[in-house]
Short mmCIF file of C-alpha atoms and ligand atoms in Angstrom, two decimals:
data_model
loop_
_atom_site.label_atom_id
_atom_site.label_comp_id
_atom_site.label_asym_id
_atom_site.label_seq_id
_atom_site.Cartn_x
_atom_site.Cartn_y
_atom_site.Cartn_z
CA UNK A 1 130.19 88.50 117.85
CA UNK A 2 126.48 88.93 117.87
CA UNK A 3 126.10 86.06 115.94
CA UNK A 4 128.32 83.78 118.55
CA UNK A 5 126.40 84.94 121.45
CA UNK A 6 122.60 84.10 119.94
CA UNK A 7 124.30 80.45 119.11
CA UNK A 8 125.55 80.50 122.58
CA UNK A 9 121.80 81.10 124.02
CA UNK A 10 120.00 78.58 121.37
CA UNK A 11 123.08 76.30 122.98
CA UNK A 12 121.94 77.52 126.55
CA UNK A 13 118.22 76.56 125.65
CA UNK A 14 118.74 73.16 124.27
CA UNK A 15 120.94 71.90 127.51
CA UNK A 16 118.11 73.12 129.41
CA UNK A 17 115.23 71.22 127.97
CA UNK A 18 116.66 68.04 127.41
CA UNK A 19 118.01 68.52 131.28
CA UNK A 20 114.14 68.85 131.98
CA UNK A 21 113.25 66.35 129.62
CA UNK A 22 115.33 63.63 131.26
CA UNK A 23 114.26 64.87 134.39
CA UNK A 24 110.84 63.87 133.51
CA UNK A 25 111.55 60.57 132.04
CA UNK A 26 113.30 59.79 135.33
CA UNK A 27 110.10 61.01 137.29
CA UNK A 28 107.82 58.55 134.98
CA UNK A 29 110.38 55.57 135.64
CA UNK A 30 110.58 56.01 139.76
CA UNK A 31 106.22 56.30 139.77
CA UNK A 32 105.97 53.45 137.41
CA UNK A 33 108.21 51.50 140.27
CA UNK A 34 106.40 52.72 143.17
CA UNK A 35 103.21 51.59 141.66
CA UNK A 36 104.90 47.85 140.78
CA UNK A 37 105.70 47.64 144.41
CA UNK A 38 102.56 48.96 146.11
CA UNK A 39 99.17 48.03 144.00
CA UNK A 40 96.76 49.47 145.51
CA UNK A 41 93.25 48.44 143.59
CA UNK A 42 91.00 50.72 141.84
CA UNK A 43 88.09 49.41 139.55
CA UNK A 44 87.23 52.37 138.25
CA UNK A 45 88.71 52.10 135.12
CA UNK A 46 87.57 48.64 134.82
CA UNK A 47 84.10 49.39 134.99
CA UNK A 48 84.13 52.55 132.75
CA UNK A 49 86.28 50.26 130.15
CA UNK A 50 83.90 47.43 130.71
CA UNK A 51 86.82 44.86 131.24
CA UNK A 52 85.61 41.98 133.23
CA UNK A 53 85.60 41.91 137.28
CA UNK A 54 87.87 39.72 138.11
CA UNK A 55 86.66 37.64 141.11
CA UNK A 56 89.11 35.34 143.94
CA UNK A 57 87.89 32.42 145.93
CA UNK A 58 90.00 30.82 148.33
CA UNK A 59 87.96 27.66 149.62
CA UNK A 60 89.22 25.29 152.56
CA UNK A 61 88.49 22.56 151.35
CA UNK A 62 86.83 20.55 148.22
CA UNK A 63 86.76 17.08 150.51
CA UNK A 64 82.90 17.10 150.96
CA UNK A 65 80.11 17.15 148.81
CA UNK A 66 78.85 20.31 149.67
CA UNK A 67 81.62 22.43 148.70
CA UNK A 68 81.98 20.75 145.25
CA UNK A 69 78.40 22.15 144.65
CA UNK A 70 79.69 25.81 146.43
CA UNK A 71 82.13 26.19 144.00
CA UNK A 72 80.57 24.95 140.64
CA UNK A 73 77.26 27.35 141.43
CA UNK A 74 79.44 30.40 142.37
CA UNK A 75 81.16 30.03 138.97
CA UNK A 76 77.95 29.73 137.74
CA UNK A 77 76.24 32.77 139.05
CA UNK A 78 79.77 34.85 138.66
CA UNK A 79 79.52 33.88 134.81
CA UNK A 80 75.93 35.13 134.18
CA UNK A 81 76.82 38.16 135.82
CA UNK A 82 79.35 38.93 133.28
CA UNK A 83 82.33 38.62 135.89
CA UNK A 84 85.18 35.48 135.90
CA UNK A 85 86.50 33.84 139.19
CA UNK A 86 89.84 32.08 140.02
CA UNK A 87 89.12 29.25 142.40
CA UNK A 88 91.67 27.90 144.55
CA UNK A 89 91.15 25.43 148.10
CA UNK A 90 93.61 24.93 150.53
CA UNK A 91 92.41 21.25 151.64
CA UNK A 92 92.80 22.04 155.20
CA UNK A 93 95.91 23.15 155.58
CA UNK A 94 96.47 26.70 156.92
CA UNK A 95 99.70 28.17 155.44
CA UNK A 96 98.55 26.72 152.38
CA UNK A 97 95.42 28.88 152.60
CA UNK A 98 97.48 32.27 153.66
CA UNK A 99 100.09 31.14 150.11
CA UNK A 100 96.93 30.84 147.51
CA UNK A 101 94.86 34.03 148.78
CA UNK A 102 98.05 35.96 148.06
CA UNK A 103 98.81 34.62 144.91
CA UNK A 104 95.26 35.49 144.12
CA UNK A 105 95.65 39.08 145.17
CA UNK A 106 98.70 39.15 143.28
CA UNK A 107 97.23 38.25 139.80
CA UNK A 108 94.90 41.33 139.98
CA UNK A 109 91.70 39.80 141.35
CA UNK A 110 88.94 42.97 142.30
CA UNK A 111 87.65 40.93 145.28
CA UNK A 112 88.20 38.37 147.61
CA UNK A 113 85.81 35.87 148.83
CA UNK A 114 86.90 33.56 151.41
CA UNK A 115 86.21 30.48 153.43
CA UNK A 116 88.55 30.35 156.28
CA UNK A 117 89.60 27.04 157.25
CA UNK A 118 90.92 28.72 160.64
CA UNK A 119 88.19 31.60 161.70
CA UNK A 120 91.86 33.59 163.52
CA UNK A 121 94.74 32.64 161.26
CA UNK A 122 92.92 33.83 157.96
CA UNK A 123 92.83 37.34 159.78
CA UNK A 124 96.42 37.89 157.96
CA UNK A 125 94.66 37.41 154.23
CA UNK A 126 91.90 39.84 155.08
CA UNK A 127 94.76 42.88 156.17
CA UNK A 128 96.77 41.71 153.52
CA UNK A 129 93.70 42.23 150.50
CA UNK A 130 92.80 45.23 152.09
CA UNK A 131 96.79 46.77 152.18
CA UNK A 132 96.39 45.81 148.02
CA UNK A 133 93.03 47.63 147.80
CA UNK A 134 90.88 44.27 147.44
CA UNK A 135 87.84 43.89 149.80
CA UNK A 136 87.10 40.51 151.49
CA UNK A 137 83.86 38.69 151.65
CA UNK A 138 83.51 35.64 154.39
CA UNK A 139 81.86 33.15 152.79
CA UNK A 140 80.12 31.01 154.79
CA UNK A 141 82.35 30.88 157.86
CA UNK A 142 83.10 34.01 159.42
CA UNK A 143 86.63 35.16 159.86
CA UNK A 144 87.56 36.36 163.57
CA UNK A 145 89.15 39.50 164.86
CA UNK A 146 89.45 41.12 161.22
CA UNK A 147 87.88 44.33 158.87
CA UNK A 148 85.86 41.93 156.83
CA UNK A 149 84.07 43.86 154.24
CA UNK A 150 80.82 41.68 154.50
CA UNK A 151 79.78 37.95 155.93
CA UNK A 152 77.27 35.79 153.57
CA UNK A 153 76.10 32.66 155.68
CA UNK A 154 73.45 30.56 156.78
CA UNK A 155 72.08 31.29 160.17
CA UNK A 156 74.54 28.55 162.21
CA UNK A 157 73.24 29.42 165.60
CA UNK A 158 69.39 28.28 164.21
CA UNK A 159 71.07 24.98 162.56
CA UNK A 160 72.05 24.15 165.75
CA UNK A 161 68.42 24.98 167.04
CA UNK A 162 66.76 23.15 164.56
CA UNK A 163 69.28 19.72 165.09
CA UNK A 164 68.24 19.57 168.76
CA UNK A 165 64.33 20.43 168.24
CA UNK A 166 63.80 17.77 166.20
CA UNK A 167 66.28 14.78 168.57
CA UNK A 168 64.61 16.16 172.08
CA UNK A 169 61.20 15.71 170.50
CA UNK A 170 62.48 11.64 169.63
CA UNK A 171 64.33 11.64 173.11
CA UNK A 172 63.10 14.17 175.07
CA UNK A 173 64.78 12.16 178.20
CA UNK A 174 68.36 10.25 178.22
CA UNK A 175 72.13 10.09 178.13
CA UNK A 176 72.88 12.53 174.78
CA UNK A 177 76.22 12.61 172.97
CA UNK A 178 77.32 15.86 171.67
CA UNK A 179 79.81 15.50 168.46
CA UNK A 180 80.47 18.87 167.65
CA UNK A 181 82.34 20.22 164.22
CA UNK A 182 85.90 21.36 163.61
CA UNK A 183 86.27 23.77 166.98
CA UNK A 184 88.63 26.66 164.85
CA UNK A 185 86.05 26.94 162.32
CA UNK A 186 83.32 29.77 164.01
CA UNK A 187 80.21 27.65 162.41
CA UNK A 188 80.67 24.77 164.88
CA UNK A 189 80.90 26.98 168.00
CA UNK A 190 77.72 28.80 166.48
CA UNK A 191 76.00 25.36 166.13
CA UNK A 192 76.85 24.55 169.33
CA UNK A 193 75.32 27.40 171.33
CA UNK A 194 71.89 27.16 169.01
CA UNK A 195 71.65 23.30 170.10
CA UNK A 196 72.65 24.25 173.48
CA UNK A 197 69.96 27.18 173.72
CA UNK A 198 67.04 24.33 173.38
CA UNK A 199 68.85 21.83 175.86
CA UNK A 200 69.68 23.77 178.45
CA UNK A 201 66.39 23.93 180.30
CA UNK A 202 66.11 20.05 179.48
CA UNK A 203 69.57 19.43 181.64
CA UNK A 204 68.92 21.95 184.06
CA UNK A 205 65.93 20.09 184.77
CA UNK A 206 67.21 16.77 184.94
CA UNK A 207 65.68 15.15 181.80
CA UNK A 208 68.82 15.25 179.44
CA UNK A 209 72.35 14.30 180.72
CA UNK A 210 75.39 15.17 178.21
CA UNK A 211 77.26 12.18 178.70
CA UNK A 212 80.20 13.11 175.83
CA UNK A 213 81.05 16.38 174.43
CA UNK A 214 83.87 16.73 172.00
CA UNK A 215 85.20 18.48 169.00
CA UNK A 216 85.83 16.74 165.61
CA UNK A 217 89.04 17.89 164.58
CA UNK A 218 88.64 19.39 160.91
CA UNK A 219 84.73 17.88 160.56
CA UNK A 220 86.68 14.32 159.36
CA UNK A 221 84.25 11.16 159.78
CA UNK A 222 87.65 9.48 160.49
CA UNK A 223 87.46 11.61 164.26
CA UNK A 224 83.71 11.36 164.75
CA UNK A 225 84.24 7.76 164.03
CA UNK A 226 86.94 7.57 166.69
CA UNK A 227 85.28 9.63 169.39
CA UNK A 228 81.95 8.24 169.05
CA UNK A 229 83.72 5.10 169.57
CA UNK A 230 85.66 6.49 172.91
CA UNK A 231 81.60 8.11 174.01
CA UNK A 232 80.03 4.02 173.53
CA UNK A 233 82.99 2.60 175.46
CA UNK A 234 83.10 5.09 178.26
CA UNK A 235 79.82 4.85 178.97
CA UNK A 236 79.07 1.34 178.21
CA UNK A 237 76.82 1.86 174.84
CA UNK A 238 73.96 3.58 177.17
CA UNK A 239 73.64 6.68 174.89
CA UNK A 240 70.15 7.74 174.13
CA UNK A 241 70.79 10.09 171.62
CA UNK A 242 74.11 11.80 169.34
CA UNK A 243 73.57 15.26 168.16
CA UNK A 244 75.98 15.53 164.78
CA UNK A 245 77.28 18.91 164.39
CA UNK A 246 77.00 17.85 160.32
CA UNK A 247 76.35 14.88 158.04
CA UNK A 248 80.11 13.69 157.65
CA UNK A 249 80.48 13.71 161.50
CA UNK A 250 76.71 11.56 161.21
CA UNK A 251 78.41 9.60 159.09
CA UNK A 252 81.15 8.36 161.55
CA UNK A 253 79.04 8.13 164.35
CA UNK A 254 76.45 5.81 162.63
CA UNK A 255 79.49 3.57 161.66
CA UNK A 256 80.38 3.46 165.55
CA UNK A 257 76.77 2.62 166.26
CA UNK A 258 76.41 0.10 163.42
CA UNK A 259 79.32 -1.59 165.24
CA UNK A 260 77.78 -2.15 168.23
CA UNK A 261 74.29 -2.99 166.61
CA UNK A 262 72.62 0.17 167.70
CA UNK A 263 72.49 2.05 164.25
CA UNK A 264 68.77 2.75 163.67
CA UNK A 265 67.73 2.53 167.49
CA UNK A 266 69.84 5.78 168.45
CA UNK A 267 68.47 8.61 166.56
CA UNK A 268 71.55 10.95 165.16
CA UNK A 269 71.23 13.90 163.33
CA UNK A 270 73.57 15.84 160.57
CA UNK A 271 73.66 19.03 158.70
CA UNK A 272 74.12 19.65 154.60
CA UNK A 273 71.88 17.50 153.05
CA UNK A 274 74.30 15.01 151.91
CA UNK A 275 73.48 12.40 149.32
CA UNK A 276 74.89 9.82 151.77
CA UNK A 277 72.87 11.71 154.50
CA UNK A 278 69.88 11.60 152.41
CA UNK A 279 69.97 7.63 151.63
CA UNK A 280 70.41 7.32 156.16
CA UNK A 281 67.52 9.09 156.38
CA UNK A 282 65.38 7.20 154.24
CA UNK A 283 67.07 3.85 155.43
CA UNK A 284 66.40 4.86 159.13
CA UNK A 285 69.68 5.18 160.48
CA UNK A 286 69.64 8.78 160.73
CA UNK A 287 66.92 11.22 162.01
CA UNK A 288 67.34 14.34 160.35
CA UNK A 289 69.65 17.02 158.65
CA UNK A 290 69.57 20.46 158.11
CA UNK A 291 69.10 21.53 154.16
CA UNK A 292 70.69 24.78 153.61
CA UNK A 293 70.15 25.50 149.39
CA UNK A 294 73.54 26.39 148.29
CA UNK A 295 72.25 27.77 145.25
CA UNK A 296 71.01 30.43 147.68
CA UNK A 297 73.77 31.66 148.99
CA UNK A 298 75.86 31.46 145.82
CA UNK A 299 73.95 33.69 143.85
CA UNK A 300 73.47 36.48 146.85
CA UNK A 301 77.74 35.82 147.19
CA UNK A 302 78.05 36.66 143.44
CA UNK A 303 75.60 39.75 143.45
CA UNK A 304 76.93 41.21 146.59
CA UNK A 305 81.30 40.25 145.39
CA UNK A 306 80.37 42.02 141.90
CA UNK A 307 78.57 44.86 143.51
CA UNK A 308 81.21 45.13 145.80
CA UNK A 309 84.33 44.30 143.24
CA UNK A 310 82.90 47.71 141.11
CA UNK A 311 82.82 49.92 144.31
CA UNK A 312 78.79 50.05 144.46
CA UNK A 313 77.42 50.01 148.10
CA UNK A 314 75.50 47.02 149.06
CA UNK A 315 72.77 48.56 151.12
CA UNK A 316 72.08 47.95 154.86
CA UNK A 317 72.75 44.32 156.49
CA UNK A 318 72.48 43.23 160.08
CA UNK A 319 75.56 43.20 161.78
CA UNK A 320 77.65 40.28 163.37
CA UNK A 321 80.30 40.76 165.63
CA UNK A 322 83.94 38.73 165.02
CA UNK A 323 85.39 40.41 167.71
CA UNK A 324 86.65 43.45 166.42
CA UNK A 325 83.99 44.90 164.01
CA UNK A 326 80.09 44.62 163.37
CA UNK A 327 80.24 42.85 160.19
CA UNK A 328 77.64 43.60 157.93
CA UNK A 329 76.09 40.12 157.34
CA UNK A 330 73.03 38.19 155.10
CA UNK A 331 72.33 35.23 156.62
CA UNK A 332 70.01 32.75 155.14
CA UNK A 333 67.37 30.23 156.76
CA UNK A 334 68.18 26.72 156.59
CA UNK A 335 65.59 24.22 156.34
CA UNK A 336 65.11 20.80 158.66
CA UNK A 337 64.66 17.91 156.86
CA UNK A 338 63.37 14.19 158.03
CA UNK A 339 61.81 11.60 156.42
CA UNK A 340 58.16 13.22 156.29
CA UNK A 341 59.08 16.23 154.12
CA UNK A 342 62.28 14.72 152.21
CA UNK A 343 60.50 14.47 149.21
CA UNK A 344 59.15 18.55 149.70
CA UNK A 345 62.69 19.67 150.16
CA UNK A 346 65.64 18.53 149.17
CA UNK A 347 64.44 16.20 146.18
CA UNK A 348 61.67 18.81 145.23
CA UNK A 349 64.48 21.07 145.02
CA UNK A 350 66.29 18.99 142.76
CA UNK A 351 69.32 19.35 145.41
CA UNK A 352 69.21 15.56 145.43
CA UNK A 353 66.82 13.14 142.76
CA UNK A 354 64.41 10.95 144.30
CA UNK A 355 65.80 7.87 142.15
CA UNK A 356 69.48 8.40 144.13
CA UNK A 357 68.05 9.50 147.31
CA UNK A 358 65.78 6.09 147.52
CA UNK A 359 68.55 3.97 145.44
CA UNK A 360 69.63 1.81 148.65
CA UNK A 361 66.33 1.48 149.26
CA UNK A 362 65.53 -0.25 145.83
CA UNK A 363 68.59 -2.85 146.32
C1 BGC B 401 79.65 24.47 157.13
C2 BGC B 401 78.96 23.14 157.04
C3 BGC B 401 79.97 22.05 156.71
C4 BGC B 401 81.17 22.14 157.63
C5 BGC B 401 82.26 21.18 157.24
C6 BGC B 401 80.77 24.39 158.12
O1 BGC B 401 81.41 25.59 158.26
O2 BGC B 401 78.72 25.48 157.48
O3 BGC B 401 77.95 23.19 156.07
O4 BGC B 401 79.40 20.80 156.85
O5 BGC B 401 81.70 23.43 157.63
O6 BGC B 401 82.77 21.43 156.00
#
């Protein structure tokens, strides 16, 4: 009898644990779930594991030279600091955009660095990173009305300054065209109000008239073309001067003026330092453009994303506001460049050789 009832208990005991036992299991399987559907980010482990940082870029576009050298020189300076990146652009196209950043954020990227083709719409990839953990870095063009993590630019608002020093000291009087960029990326409107800063006393007082004033829908030459064309006919080709918000909307406009026979006598300027841009310059049918040195900007991008990427603070920036925060931004001096220091800049810089730069020249 005594015998049956310690068999009984040892029964009692084993029902029990493997009741518990299961119970655990169970408990394992549901937060194993919970975690597949909510990732939230933590780099922690990466960076006490040494496993590499794993970096996202979601570019707007690869269409124009200067983005082909952003991306190869951000690889470049996210290599040598022992970090990889996935690379993906959007070539204009918004939804496109939103649809890569996420399958970014899905693969298990530690940070996000973005150039938003649309300042507003890319709003939904910044809350989106952030819901999975990831911070966001705008690159280049700020994005609008979101928790951006940080902002790594130029200084826009002094390109713009620097485009309409240099054409109101060629034309300091006349009938000015104003082709500005792509008016949803934040740059152009930036641009815009630095040009606009040096030529409003000129209009107020009389000397400068803005005769045209328009957008260029995505930066296309295609546009600039067509509403440099629509600024010549409207006012019947007396146009003094065309401030270029960049050097593919230069390019455009010089075509228009080159059909009419006045490429060369209207002075046009341009931003990025384009080869093409480069060669106008030196051939006369451009005035200026603004350098900026990508390789600048690429390597403070990649310090400040891995820095960032392995939860380190980044130290005290100056703050822009995108309409709902104070972003934390570096923003780095461009550089104005006309025919007398070409050769100082751009080609001492090896951004450009002097054998391409001068190669229509030699024709
Ligand atoms: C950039 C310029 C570029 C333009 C068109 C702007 O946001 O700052 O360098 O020319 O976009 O791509």
């Amino acid at each position: 009898m005594g015998q049956i009832l310690i068999k009984g208990r040892f029964i009692l005991l084993a029902l029990v644990l493997m009741f518990f036992v299961s119970a655990c299991e169970k408990e394992v399987v549901r937060t194993e779930k919970a975690e597949k559907t909510t990732p939230v980010k933590t780099t922690e482990n990466k960076v006490s594991t040494n496993e590499k940082i794993k970096i996202g870029f979601s570019m707007d576009t690869l269409l124009e030279e200067r983005w082909i050298k952003d991306r190869d020189l951000f690889k470049e300076a996210v290599e040598a600091l022992g970090a990889e990146v996935e690379i993906m652009a959007a070539n204009g196209d918004d939804a496109l955009q939103i649809s890569q950043a996420e399958t970014l954020i899905s693969q298990g990227i530690d940070l996000l660095i973005l150039v938003p083709h649309n300042a507003e719409s890319t709003a939904t990839i910044v809350h989106k990173a952030h819901l999975a953990g990831i911070k966001v870095i705008a690159y280049d063009r700020l994005v609008k009305n979101a928790d951006i993590d940080l902002y790594v630019s130029f200084d826009n608002e002094q390109v713009g300054e620097m485009q309409a020093r240099a054409i109101t000291k060629l034309v300091p009087k006349g009938n000015y065209v104003y082709i500005g960029g792509a008016s949803t990326d934040n740059n152009a409107h930036l641009i815009k109000k630095g040009a606009f800063n040096v030529l409003k006393p000129l209009i107020d007082k009389g000397d400068i008239t803005i005769v045209y004033d328009q957008w260029t829908k995505d930066w296309e030459p295609a546009n600039a073309l067509a509403n440099m064309r629509e600024a010549l006919k409207a006012n019947g080709n007396q146009i003094d001067a065309v401030i270029a918000a960049n050097d593919a909307t230069a390019g455009g406009v010089i075509q228009a003026l080159m059909e009419q026979g006045l490429a060369g006598i209207v002075p046009v300027t341009g931003q990025d330092a384009e080869l093409a841009a480069a060669q106008r310059i030196v051939e006369g049918t451009q005035s200026m453009t603004v350098y900026k040195p990508i390789k600048s900007l690429t390597t403070k991008a990649a310090q400040l994303a891995v820095a960032l990427a392995k939860g380190e603070t980044v130290g005290e920036y100056q703050k822009v506001n995108n309409g709902k925060i104070e972003v934390p931004s570096v923003l780095l001096s461009p550089i104005a460049v006309d025919l007398l220091n070409i050769d100082d800049t751009i080609i001492a810089d090896g951004f450009h050789s002097r054998k391409d730069v001068y190669q229509t020249m030699n024709k």
